[in-house]
PDB file of C-alpha atoms in Angstrom:
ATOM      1  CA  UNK A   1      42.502  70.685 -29.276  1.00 35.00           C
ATOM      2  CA  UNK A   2      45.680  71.165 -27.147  1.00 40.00           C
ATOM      3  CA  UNK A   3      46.378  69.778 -24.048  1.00 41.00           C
ATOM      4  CA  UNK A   4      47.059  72.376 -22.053  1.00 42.00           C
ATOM      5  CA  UNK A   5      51.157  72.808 -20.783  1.00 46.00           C
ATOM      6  CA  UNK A   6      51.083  72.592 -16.695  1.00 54.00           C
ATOM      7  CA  UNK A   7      53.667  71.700 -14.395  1.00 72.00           C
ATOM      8  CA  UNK A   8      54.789  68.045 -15.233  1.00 76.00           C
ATOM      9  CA  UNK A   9      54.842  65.538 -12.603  1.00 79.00           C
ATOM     10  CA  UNK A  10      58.009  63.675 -12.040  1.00 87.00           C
ATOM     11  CA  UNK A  11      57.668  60.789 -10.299  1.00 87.00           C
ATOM     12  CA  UNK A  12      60.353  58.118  -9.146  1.00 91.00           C
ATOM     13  CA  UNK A  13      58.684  54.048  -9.680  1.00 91.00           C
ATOM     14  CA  UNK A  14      58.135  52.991  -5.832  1.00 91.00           C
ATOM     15  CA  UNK A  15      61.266  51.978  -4.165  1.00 94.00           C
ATOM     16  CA  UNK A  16      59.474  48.112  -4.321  1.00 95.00           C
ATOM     17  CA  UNK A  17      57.278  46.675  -6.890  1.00 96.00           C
ATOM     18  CA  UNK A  18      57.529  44.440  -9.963  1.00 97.00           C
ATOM     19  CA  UNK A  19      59.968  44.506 -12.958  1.00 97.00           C
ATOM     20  CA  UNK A  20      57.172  45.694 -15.303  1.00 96.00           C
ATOM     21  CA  UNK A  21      56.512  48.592 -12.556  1.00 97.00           C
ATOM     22  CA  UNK A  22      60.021  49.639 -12.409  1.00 97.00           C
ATOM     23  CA  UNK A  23      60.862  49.920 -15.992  1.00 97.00           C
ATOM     24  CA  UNK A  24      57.531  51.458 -16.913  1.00 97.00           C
ATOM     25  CA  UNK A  25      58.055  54.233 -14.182  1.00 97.00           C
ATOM     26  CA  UNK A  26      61.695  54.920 -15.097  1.00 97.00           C
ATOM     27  CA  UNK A  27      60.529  55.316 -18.724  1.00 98.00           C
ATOM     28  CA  UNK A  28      57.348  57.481 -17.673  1.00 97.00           C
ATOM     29  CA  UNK A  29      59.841  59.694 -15.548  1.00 96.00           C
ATOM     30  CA  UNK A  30      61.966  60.089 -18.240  1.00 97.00           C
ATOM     31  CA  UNK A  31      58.951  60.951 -20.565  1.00 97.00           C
ATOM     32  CA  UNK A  32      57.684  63.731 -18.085  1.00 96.00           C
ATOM     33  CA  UNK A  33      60.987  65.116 -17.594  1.00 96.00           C
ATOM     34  CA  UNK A  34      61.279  65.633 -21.610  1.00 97.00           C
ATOM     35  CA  UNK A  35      57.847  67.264 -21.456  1.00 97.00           C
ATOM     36  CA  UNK A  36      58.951  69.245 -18.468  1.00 95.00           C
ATOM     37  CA  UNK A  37      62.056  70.540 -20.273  1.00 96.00           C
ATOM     38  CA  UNK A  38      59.210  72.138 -22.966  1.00 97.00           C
ATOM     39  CA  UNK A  39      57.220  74.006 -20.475  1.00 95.00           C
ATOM     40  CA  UNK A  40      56.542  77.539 -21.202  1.00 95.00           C
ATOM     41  CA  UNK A  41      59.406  77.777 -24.443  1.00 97.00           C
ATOM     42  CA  UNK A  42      57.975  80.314 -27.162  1.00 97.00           C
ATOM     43  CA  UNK A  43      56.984  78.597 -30.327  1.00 96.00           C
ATOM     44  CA  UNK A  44      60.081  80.387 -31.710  1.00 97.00           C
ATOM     45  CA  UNK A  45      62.247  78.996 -28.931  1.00 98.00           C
ATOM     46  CA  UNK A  46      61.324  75.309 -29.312  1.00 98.00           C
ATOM     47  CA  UNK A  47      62.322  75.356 -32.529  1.00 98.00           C
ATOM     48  CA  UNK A  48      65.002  77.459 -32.675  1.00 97.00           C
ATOM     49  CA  UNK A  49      68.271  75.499 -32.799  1.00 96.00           C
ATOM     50  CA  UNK A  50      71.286  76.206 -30.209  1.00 96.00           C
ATOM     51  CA  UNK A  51      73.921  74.005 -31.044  1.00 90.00           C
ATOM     52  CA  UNK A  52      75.652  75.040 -34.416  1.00 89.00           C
ATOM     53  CA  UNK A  53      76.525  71.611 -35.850  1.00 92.00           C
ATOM     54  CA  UNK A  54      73.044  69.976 -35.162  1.00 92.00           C
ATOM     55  CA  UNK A  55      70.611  72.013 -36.868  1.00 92.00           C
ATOM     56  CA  UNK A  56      67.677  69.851 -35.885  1.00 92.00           C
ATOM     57  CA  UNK A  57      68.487  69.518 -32.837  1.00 95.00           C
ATOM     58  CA  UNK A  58      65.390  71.773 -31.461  1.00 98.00           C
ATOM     59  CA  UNK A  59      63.160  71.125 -28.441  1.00 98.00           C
ATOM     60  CA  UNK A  60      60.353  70.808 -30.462  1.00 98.00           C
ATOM     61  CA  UNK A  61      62.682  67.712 -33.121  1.00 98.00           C
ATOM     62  CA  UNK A  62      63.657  65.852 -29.761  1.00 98.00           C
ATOM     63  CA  UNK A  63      59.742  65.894 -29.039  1.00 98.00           C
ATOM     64  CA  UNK A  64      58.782  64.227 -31.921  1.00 98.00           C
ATOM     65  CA  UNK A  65      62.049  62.236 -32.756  1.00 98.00           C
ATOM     66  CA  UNK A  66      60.736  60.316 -29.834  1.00 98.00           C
ATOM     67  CA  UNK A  67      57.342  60.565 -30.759  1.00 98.00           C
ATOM     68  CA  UNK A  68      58.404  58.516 -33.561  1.00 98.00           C
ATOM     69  CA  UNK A  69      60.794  56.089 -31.680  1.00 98.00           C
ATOM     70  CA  UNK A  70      57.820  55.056 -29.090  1.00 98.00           C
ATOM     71  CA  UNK A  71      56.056  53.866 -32.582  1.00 98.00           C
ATOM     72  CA  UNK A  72      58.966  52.057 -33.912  1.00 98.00           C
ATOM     73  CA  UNK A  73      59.735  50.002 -31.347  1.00 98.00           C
ATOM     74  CA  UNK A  74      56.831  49.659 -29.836  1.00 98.00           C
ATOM     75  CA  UNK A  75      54.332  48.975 -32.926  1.00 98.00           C
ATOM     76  CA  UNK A  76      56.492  48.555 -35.999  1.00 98.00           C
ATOM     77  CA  UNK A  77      59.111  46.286 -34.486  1.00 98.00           C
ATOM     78  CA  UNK A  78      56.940  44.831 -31.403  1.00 98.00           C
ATOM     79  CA  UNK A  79      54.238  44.331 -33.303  1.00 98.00           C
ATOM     80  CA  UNK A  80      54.623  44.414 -36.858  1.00 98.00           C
ATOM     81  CA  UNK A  81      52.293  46.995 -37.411  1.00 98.00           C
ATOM     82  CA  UNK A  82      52.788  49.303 -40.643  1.00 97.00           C
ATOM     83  CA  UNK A  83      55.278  52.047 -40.932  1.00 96.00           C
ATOM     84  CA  UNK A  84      54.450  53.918 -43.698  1.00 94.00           C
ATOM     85  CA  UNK A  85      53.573  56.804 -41.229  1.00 95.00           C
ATOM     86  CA  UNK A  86      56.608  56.798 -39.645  1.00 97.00           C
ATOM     87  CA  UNK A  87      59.222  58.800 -40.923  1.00 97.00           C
ATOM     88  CA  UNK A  88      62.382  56.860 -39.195  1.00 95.00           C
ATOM     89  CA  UNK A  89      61.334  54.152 -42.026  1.00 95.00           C
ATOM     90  CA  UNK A  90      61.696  56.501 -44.988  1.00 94.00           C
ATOM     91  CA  UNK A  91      65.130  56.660 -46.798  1.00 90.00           C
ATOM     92  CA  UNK A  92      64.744  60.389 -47.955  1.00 92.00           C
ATOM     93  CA  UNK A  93      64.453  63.233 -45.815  1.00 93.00           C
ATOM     94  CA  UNK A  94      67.467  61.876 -43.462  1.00 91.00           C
ATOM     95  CA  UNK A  95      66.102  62.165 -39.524  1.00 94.00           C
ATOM     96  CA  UNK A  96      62.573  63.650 -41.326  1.00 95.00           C
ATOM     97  CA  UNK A  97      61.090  62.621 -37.539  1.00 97.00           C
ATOM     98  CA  UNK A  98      62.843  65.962 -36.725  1.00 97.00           C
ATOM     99  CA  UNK A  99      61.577  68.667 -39.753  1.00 96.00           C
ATOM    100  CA  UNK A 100      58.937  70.236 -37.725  1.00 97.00           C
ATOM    101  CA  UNK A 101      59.016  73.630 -38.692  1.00 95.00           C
ATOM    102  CA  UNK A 102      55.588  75.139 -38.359  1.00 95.00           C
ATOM    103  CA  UNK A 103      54.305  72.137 -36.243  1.00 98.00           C
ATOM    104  CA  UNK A 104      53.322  73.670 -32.524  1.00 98.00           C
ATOM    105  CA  UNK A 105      55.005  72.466 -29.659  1.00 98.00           C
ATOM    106  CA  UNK A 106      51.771  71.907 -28.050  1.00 98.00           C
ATOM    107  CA  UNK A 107      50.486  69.649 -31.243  1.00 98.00           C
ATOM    108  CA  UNK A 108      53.772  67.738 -30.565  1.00 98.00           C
ATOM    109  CA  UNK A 109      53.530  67.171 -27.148  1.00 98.00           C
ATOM    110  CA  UNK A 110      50.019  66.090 -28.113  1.00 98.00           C
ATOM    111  CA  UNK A 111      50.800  63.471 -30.380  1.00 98.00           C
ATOM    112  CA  UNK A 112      54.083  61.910 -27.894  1.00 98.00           C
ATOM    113  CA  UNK A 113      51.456  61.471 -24.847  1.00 98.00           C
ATOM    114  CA  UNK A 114      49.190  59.529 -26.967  1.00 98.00           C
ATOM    115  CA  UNK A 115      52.104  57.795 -28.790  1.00 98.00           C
ATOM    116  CA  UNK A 116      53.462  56.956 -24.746  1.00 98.00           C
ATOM    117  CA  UNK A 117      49.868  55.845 -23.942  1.00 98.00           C
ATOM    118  CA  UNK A 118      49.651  53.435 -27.333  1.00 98.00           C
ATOM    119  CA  UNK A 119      53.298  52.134 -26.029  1.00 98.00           C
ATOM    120  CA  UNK A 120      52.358  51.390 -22.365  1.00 98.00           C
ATOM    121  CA  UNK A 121      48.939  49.596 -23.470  1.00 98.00           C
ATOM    122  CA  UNK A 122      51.239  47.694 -25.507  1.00 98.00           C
ATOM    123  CA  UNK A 123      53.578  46.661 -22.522  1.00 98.00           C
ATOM    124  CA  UNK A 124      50.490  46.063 -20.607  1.00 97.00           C
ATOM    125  CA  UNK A 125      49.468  43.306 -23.034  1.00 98.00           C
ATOM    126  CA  UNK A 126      52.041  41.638 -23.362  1.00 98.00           C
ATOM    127  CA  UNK A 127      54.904  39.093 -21.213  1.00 98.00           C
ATOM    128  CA  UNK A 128      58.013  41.212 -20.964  1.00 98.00           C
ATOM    129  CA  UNK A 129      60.029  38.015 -22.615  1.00 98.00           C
ATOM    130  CA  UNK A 130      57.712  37.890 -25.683  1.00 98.00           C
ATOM    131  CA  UNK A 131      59.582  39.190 -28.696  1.00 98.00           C
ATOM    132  CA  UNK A 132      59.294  41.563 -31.488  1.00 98.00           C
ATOM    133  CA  UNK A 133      57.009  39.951 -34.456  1.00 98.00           C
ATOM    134  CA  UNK A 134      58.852  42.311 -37.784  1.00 98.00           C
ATOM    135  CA  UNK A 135      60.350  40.082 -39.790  1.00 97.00           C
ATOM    136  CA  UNK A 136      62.538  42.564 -41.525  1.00 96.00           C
ATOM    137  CA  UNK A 137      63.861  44.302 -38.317  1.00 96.00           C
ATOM    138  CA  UNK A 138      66.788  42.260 -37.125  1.00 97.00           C
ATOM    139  CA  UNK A 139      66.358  44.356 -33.413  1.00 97.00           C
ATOM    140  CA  UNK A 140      63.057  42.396 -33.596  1.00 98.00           C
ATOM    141  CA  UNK A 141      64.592  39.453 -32.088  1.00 98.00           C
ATOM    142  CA  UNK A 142      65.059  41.255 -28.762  1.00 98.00           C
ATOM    143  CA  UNK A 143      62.354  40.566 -26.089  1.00 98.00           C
ATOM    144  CA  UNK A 144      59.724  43.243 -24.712  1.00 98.00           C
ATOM    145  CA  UNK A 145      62.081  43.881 -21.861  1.00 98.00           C
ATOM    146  CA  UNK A 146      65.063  44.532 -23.789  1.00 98.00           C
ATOM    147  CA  UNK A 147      62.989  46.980 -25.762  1.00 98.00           C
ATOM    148  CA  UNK A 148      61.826  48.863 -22.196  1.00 98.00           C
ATOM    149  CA  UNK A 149      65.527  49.152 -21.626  1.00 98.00           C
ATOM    150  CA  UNK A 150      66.850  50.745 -24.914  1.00 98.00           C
ATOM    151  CA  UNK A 151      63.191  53.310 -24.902  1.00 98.00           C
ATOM    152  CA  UNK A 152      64.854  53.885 -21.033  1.00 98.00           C
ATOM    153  CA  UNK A 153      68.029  55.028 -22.311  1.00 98.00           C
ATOM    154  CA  UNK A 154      67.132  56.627 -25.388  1.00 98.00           C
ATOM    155  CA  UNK A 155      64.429  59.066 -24.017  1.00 98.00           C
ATOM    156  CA  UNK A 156      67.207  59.590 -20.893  1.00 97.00           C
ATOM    157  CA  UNK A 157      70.140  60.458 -23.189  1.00 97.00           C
ATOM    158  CA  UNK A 158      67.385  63.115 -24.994  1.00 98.00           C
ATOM    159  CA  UNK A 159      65.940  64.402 -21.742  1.00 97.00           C
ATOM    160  CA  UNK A 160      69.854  65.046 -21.307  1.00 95.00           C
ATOM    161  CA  UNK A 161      69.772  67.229 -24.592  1.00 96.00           C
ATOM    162  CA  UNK A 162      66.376  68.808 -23.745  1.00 97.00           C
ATOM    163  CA  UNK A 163      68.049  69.865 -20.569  1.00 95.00           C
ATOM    164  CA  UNK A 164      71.286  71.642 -22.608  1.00 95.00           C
ATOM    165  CA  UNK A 165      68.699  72.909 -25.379  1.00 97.00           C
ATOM    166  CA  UNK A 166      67.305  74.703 -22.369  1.00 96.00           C
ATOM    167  CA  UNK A 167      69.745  76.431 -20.598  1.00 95.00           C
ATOM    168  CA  UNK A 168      71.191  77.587 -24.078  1.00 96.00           C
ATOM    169  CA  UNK A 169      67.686  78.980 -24.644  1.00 96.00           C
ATOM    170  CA  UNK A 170      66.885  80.996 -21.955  1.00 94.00           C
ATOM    171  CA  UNK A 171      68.999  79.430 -18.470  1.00 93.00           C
ATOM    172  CA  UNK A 172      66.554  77.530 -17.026  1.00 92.00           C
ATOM    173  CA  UNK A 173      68.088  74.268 -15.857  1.00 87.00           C
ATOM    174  CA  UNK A 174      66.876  71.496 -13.570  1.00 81.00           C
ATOM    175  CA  UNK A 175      66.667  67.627 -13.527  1.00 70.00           C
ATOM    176  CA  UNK A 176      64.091  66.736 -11.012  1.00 65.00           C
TER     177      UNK A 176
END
């Protein structure tokens, strides 16, 4: 069953608190305002694509392109948990984290809050200079907090395309 799609809160981390704080509640603003950007499209509309040269480029792609990132980083690199679900780690179809057609938004959204939940348990659990355990990921060398930091500007620079998917969709704009 769907969650059901209300008005996402976007928060701001408080102005003082711990490193772990900070760059959880950057990344969980970032997450909500991707969600946010999905409120109230038409199944049609968050998969239709806007931008001629990108064909995947949908609302409902972004969604679970980072659906997909959270679980690479997090528990395939992190970790070393398995892959094999994860499209990123599949040669053929290129970007296959993105072919959603016929997936609902709402099933989508469903499966990139639980996916954010799995990925903040994870931070939770571990020291922010432990590092990633895959031996076949070379980015696995990086420690917990560099890993924060590149999920921080990843899901930014796609809330930034959710925002442009938007207004080409039907003009609603809006960062905070």
């Amino acid at each position: 069953m769907s969650t059901p799609r209300t008005s996402t809160p976007r928060e701001r981390p408080p102005f003082v608190a711990d490193e772990r704080t900070q760059l959880l509640g950057w990344l969980d603003l970032q997450r909500d305002i991707c969600r946010w950007k999905t409120e109230g499209l038409s199944a049609a509309d968050a998969h239709r694509a806007v931008l001629p040269s990108s064909p995947l480029m949908t609302a409902a792609g972004i969604i679970s392109h980072l659906r997909w990132v959270e679980h690479a980083w997090f528990e395939v690199i992190f970790l070393n948990r398995p892959a094999a679900d994860n499209p990123q780690f599949r040669e053929e179809p290129e970007d296959g984290d993105m072919l959603v057609a016929g997936v609902p938004l709402d099933q989508l959204l469903d499966d990139y809050r639980r996916q954010c939940a799995v990925s903040n348990e994870i931070v939770a659990a571990h020291a922010l200079d432990d590092t990633g355990r895959n031996p076949e990921v070379r980015a696995a060398a990086g420690t917990l907090r560099w890993m924060l930091l590149h999920m921080l500007e990843e899901t930014a620079r796609h809330a930034g395309h959710l925002d442009l998917i938007r207004e080409q969709l039907d003009g609603r704009t809006g960062y905070y």
